[in-house]
Coordinates of C-alpha atoms in Angstrom, one line a residue:
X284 CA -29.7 -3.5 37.5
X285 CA -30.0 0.4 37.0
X286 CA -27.7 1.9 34.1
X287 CA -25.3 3.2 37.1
X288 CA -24.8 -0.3 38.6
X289 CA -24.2 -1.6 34.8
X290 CA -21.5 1.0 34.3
X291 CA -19.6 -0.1 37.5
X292 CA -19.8 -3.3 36.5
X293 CA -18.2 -2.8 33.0
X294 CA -15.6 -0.6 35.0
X295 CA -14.3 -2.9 37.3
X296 CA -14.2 -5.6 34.5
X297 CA -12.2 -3.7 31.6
X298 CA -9.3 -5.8 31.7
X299 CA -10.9 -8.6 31.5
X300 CA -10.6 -10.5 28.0
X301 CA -9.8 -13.1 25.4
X302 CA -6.4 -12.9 23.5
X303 CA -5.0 -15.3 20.6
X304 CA -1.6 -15.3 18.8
X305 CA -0.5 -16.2 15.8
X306 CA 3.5 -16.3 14.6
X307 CA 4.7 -16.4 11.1
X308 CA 8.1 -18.0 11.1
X309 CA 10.5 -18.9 8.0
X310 CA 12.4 -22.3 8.4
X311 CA 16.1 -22.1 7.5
X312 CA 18.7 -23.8 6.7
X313 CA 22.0 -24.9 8.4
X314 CA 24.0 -23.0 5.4
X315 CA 21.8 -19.6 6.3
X316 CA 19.3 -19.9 3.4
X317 CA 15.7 -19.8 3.4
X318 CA 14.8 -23.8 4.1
X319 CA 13.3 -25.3 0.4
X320 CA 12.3 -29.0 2.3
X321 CA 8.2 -28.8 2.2
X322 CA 6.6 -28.3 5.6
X323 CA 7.5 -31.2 8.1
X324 CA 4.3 -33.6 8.8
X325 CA 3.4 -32.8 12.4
X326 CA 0.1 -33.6 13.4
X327 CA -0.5 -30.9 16.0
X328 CA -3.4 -28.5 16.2
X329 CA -2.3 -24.5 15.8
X330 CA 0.8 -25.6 13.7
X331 CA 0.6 -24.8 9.9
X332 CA 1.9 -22.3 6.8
X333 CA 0.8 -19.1 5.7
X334 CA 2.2 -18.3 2.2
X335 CA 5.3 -20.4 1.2
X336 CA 6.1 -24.0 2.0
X337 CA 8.8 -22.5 4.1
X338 CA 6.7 -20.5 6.1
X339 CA 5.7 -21.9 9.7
X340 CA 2.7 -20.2 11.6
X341 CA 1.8 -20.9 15.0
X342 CA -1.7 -20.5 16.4
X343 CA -2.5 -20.7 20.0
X344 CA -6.2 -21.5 21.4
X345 CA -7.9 -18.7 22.5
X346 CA -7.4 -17.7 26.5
X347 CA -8.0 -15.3 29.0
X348 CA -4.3 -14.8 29.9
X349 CA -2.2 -13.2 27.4
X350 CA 0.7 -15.6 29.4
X351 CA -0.6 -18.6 28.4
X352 CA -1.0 -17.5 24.5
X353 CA 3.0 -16.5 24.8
X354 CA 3.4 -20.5 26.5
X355 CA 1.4 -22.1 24.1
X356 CA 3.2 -20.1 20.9
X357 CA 6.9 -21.2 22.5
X358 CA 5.7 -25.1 23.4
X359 CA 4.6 -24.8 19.2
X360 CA 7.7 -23.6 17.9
X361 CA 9.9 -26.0 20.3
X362 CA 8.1 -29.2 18.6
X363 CA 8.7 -27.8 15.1
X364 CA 12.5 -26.8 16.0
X365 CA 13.0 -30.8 17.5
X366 CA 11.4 -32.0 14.4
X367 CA 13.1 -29.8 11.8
X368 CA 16.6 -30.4 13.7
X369 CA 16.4 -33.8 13.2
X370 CA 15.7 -34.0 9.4
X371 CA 17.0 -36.6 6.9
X372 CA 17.4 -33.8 4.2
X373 CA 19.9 -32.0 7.0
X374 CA 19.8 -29.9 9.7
X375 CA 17.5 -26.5 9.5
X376 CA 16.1 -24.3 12.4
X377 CA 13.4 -21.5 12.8
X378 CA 14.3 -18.5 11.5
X379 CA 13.7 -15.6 14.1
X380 CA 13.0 -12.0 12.8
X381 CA 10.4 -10.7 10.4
X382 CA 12.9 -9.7 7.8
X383 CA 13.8 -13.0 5.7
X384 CA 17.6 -15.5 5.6
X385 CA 19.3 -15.7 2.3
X386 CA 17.0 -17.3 -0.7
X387 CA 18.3 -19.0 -3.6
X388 CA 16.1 -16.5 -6.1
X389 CA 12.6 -15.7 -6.2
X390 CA 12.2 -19.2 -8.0
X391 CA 13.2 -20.9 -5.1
X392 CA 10.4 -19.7 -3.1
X393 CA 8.1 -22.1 -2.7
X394 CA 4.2 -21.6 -2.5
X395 CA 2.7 -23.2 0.4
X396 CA 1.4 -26.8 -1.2
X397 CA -2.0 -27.5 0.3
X398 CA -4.1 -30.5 -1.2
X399 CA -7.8 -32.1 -1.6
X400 CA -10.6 -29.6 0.0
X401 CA -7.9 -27.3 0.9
X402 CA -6.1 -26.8 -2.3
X403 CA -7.5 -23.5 -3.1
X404 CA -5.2 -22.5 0.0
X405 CA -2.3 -22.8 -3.2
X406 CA -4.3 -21.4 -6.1
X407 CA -4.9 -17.8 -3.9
X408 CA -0.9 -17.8 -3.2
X409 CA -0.4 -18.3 -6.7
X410 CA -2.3 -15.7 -7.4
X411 CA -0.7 -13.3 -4.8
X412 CA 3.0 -14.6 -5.5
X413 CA 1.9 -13.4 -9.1
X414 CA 0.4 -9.7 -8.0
X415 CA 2.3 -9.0 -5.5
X416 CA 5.3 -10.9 -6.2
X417 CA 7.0 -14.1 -3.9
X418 CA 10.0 -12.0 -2.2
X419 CA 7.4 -9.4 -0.6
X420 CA 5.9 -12.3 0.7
X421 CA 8.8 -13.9 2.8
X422 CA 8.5 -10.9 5.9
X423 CA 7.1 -12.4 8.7
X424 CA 5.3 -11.8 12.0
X425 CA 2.8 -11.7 14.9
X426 CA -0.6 -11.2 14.6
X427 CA -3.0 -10.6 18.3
X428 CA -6.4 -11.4 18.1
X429 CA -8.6 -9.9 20.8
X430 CA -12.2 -10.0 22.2
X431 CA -13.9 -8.6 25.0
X432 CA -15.6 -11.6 27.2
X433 CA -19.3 -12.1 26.3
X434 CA -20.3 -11.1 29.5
X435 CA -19.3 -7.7 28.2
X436 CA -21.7 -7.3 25.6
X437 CA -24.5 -8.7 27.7
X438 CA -23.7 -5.5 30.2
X439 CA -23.5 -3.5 26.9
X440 CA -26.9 -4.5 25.5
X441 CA -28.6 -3.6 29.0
X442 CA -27.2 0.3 28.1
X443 CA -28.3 -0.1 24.6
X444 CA -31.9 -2.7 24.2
X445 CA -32.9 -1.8 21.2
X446 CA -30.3 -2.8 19.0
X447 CA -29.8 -6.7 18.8
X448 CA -26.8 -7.9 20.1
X449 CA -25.0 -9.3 17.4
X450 CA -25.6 -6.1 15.7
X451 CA -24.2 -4.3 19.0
X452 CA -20.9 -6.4 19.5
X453 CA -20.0 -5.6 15.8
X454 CA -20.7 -1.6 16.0
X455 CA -18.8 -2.0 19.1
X456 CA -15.8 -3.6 17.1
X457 CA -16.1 -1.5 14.7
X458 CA -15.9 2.1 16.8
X459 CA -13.0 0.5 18.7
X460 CA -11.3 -0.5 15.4
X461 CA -11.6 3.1 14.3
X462 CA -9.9 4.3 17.5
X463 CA -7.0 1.8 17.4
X464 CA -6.5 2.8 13.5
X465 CA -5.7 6.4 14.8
X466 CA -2.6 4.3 17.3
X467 CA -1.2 1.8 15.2
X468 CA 2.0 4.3 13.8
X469 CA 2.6 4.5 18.0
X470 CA 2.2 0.4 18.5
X471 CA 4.9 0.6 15.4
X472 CA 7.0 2.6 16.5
X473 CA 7.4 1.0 20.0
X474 CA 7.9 -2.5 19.2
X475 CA 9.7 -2.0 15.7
X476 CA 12.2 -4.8 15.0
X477 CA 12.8 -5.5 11.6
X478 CA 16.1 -3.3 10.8
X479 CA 18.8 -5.2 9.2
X480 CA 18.0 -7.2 6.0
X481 CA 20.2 -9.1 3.6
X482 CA 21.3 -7.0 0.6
X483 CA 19.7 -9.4 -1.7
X484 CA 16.1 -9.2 0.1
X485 CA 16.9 -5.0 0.1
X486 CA 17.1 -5.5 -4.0
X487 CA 14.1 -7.9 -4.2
X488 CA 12.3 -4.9 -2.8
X489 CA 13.9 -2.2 -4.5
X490 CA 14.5 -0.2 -2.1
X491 CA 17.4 2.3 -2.8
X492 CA 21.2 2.5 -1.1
X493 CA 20.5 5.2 0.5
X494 CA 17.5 4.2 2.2
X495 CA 19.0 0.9 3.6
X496 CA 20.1 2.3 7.1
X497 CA 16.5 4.5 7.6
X498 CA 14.1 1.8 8.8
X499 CA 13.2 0.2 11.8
X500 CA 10.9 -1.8 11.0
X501 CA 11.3 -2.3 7.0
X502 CA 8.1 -5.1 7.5
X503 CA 5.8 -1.8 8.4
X504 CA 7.6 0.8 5.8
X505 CA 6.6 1.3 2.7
X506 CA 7.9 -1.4 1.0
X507 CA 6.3 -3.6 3.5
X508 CA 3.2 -5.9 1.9
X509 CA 0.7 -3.5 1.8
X510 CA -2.1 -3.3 -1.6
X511 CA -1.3 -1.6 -4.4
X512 CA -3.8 1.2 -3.5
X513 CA -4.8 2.8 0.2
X514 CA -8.4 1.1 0.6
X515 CA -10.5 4.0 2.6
X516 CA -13.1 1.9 5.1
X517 CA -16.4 3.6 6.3
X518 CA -16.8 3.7 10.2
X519 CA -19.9 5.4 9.9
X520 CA -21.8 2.1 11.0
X521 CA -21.4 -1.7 10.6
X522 CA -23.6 -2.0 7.0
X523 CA -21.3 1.0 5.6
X524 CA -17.6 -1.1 6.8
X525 CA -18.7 -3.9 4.7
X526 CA -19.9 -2.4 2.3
X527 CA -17.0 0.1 1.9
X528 CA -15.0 -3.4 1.7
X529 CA -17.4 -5.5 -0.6
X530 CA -16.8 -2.1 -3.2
X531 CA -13.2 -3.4 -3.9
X532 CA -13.8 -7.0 -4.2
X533 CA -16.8 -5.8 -6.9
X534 CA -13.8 -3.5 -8.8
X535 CA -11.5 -6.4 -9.1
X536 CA -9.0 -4.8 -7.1
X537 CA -9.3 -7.2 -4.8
X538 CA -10.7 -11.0 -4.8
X539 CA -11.6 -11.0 -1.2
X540 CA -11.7 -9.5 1.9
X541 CA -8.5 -11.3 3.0
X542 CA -6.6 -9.5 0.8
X543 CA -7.2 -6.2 2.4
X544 CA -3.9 -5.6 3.9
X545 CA -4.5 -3.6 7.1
X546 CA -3.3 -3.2 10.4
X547 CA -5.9 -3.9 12.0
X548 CA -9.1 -6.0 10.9
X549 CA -12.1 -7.0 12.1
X550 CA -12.8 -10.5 12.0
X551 CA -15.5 -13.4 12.5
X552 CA -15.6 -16.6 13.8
X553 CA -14.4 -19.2 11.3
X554 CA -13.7 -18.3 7.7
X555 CA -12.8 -14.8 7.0
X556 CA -14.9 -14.1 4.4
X557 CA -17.4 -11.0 4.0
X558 CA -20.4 -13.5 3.6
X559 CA -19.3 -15.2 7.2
X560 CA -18.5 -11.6 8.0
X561 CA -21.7 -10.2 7.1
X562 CA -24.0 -13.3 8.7
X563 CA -22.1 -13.4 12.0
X564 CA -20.7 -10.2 12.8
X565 CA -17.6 -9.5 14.5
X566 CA -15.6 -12.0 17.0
X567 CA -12.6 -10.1 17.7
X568 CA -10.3 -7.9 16.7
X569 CA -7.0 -8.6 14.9
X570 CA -3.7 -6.5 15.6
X571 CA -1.3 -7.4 12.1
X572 CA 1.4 -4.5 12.8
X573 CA 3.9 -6.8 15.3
X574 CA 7.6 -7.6 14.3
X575 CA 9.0 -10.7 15.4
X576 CA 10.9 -9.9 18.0
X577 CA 14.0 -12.3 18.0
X578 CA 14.5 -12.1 21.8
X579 CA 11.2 -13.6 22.7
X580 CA 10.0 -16.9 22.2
X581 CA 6.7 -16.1 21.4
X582 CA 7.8 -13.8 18.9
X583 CA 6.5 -10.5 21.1
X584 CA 7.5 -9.2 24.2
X585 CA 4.4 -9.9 26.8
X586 CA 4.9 -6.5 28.5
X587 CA 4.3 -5.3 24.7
X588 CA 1.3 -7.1 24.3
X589 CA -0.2 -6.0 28.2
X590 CA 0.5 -2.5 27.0
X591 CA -1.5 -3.0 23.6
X592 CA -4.3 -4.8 25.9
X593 CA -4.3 -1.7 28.5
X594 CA -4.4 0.6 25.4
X595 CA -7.4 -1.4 24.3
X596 CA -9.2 -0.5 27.8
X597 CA -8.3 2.6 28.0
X598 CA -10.1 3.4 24.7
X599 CA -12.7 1.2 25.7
X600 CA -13.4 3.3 28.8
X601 CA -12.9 6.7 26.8
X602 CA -15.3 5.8 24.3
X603 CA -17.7 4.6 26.9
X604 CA -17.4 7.4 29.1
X605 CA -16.2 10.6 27.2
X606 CA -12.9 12.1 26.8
X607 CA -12.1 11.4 23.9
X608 CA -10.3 13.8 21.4
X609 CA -12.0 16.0 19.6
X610 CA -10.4 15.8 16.8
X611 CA -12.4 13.8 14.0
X612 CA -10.6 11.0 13.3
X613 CA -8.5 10.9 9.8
X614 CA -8.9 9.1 6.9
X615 CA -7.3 5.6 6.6
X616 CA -4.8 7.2 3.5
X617 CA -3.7 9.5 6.4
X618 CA -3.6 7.0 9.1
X619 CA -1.6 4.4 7.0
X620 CA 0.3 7.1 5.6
X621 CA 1.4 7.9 9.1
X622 CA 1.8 3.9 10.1
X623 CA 4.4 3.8 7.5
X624 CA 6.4 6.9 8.5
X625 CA 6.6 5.3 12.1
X626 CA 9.0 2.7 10.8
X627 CA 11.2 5.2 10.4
X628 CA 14.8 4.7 12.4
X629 CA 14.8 8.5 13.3
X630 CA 10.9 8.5 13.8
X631 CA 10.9 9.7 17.2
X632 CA 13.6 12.3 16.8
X633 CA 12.1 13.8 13.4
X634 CA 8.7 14.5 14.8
X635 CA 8.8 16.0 18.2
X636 CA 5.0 16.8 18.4
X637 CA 4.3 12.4 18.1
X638 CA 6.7 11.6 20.6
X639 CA 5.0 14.6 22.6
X640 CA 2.0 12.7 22.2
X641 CA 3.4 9.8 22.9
X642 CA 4.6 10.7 26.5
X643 CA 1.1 12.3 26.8
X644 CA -1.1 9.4 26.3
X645 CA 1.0 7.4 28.6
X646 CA 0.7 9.9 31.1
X647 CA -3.1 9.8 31.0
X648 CA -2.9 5.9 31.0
X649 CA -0.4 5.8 34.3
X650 CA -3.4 8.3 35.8
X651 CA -6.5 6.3 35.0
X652 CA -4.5 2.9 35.7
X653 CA -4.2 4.1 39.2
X654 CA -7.5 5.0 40.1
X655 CA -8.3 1.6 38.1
X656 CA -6.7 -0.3 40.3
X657 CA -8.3 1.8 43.4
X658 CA -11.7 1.2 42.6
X659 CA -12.5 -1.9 45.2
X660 CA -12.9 -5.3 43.1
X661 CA -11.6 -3.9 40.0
X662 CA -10.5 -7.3 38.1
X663 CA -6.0 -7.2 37.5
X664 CA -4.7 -9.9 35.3
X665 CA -2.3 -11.4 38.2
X666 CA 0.9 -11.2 36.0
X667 CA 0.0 -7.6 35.0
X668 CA 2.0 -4.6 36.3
X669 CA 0.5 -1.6 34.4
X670 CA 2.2 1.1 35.8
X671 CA 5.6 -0.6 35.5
X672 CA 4.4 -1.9 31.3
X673 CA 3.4 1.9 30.7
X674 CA 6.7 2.8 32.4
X675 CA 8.9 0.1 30.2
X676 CA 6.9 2.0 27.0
X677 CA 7.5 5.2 28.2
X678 CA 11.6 4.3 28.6
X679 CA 12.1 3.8 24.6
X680 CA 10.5 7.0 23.9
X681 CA 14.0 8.7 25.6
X682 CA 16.6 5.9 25.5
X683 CA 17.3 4.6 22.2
X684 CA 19.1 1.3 23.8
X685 CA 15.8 0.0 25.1
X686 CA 14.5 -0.1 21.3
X687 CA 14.4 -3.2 19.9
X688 CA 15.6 -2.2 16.4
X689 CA 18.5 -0.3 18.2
X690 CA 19.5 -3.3 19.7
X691 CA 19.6 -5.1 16.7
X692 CA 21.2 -2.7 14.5
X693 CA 24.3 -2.8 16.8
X694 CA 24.2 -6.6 16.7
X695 CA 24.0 -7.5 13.2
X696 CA 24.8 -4.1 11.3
X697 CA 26.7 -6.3 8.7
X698 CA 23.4 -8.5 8.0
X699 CA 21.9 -11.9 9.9
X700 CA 24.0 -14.5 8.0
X701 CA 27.7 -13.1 9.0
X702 CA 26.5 -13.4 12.5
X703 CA 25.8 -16.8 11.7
X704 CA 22.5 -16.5 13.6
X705 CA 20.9 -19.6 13.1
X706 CA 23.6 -21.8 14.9
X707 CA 21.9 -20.0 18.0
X708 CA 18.8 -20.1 17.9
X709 CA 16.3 -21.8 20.4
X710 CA 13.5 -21.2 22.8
X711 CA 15.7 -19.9 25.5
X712 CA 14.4 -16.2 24.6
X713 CA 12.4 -14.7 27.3
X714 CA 8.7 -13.9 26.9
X715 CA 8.3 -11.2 29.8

């Protein structure tokens, strides 16, 4: 197979690929406050915490439909709401949106109580709640892991024989990583939903009166959970990204790779650590930026996620094939700095030039999506409709009722608990 004949191949195969969810919910009680009960005893794989006993996260199996990761993530939360319902200690339901119910103090939050081989799960929370403090840590959301199928690589490795292929698939990562840095403030500012908070969660954070009413997506502002400096990553090569990583954990600043909080990180099979890291290389690609989005079961919108997979081929094929910007790519500080001024309410309206952009990009993406799907065998999810996702994108950029944090606002202006949310909620919520 010539180099031409391997190009065509990875062409017509692009949106082919392997997607994973995760879903960070609080639990909550039937009088609106944050659940204190420790986590019910289910025995189900992809069901677990993250960092308080209160905390639910839901992990789907990998798959190579982004539908049956959103099915998967609503069956989950459907046997945790039946089992929660029913408690002896009373009713309590899972709490929907990233931003957090009432909380009887910081005290009352509980750290997620793992035991025997998995206990230092508790002693790393302990020592988060005690950096970062235990009210940053109730926001919740999605995470979407992604990987291009191995057959990729193999096709990649025929382009590029000299370089072993576990070595390739992780400089590949890593350049795409680097792209997607440079699009997360857009990926934040259309699926924002985290607008409305309780005044006392607003205090917890500190954040001022007069700043109450500017985000729309407080998870992904400033006050979000970010470190308590701007790490700077090299994406010169693979060797340079981990070290560039390894140079905090050696200054203390961190104690371990997990603790870089980015929006977007590469990751490994198995345990995230930089020695797994370093011995195996990349498996996917993790996407941290998502709100929960209250009107979904699966926490996201799956016409979002199609459009974050069609951005992913769209890069791929640009930085495959050429046209890419120019433009050298900015600094993380700049590109976080950015991220953060995209949960802004008035975002779009205060800075023309992105939405600009915006509408540009998803232009170009409506053009090469429709000689995509020209190109004889080119491979089409079956329940993908990209010209009608990158239209659906394109709509928020103009009409401020199809944002999500919009919507919300005009809902529940006067906080979750007056609306008595939790008396409502279910798996009813559309994934599409």
């Amino acid at each position: 197979m010539n180099v031409q004949e391997v190009d065509k191949k990875i062409f017509r195969n692009l949106l082919r690929g392997e997607f994973g969810i995760e879903k960070e919910s609080l639990r909550v009680g039937a009088d609106g406050y944050l659940a204190s009960t420790a986590h019910p005893k289910i025995r189900r794989k992809g069901i677990s915490r993250d960092f308080g006993e209160s905390q639910v996260e839901f992990i789907s199996g990998v798959y190579t439909s982004l539908q049956d990761a959103c099915i998967e993530i609503c069956a989950l939360q459907e046997i945790v709401e039946r089992a929660v319902y029913t408690r002896p200690e009373g009713k309590e339901y899972v709490w929907t949106y990233s931003n957090p119910p009432l909380y009887h103090g910081e005290d009352s939050i509980r750290i997620a109580e793992f035991s025997g081989a998995k206990k230092q799960k508790t002693t790393y929370r302990q020592y988060l709640a005690e950096k970062y403090g235990k009210v940053k840590m109730l926001f919740s959301g999605v995470h979407l892991n992604f990987s291009m199928p191995e057959e990729f690589f193999t096709l990649l490795h025929k382009k590029a024989p000299d370089l072993p292929k576990k070595r390739l698939k992780s400089e590949w990562y890593l350049k795409l990583c680097d792209v997607l840095m440079s699009d997360s403030w857009l990926l934040v500012a259309l699926t924002a939903a985290s607008p409305v908070a309780e005044r006392q969660f607003w205090d917890g954070l500190n954040v001022r009166e007069d700043e109450r009413d500017a985000y729309a997506s407080l998870r992904n502002s400033q006050y979000g959970y970010w470190n308590h400096f701007t790490p700077e990553l090299s994406y010169v090569d693979f060797p340079s990204y981990l070290e560039s990583m390894d140079a905090y954990v050696r200054r203390n600043e961190i104690e371990s790779i997990q603790e870089l909080y980015y929006p977007i990180r590469l990751k490994p099979a198995g345990e995230n650590t930089l020695a797994n890291l370093k011995k195996n290389g990349v498996s996917h690609i993790e996407l941290r930026m998502l709100d929960l989005n209250p009107m979904c079961c699966a926490g996201v919108a799956k016409r979002d996620l199609i459009f974050i997979h069609l951005l992913i081929a769209y890069r791929s094929a640009k930085l495959l094939w050429g046209g890419q910007t120019k433009e050298a790519p900015q600094p993380d500080k700049e590109r976080i700095k950015l991220h953060k001024t995209a949960a802004s309410q008035t975002f779009w309206e205060d800075y023309p030039s992105k939405k600009a952009y915006a509408q540009s990009l998803i232009a170009d993406m409506k053009a090469f999506y429709k000689d995509y799907e020209k190109q004889p065998d080119s491979y089409v999810p079956h329940d993908y409709a990209a010209l009608e996702v990158l239209a659906f994108e394109e709509s928020k950029l103009s009409n401020p009722k199809k944002r999500y944090a919009d919507q919300l606002r005009s809902l529940y202006a006067d906080g979750y608990m007056r609306a008595r949310m939790w008396e409502t909620m279910g798996t009813e919520g559309e994934f599409s």
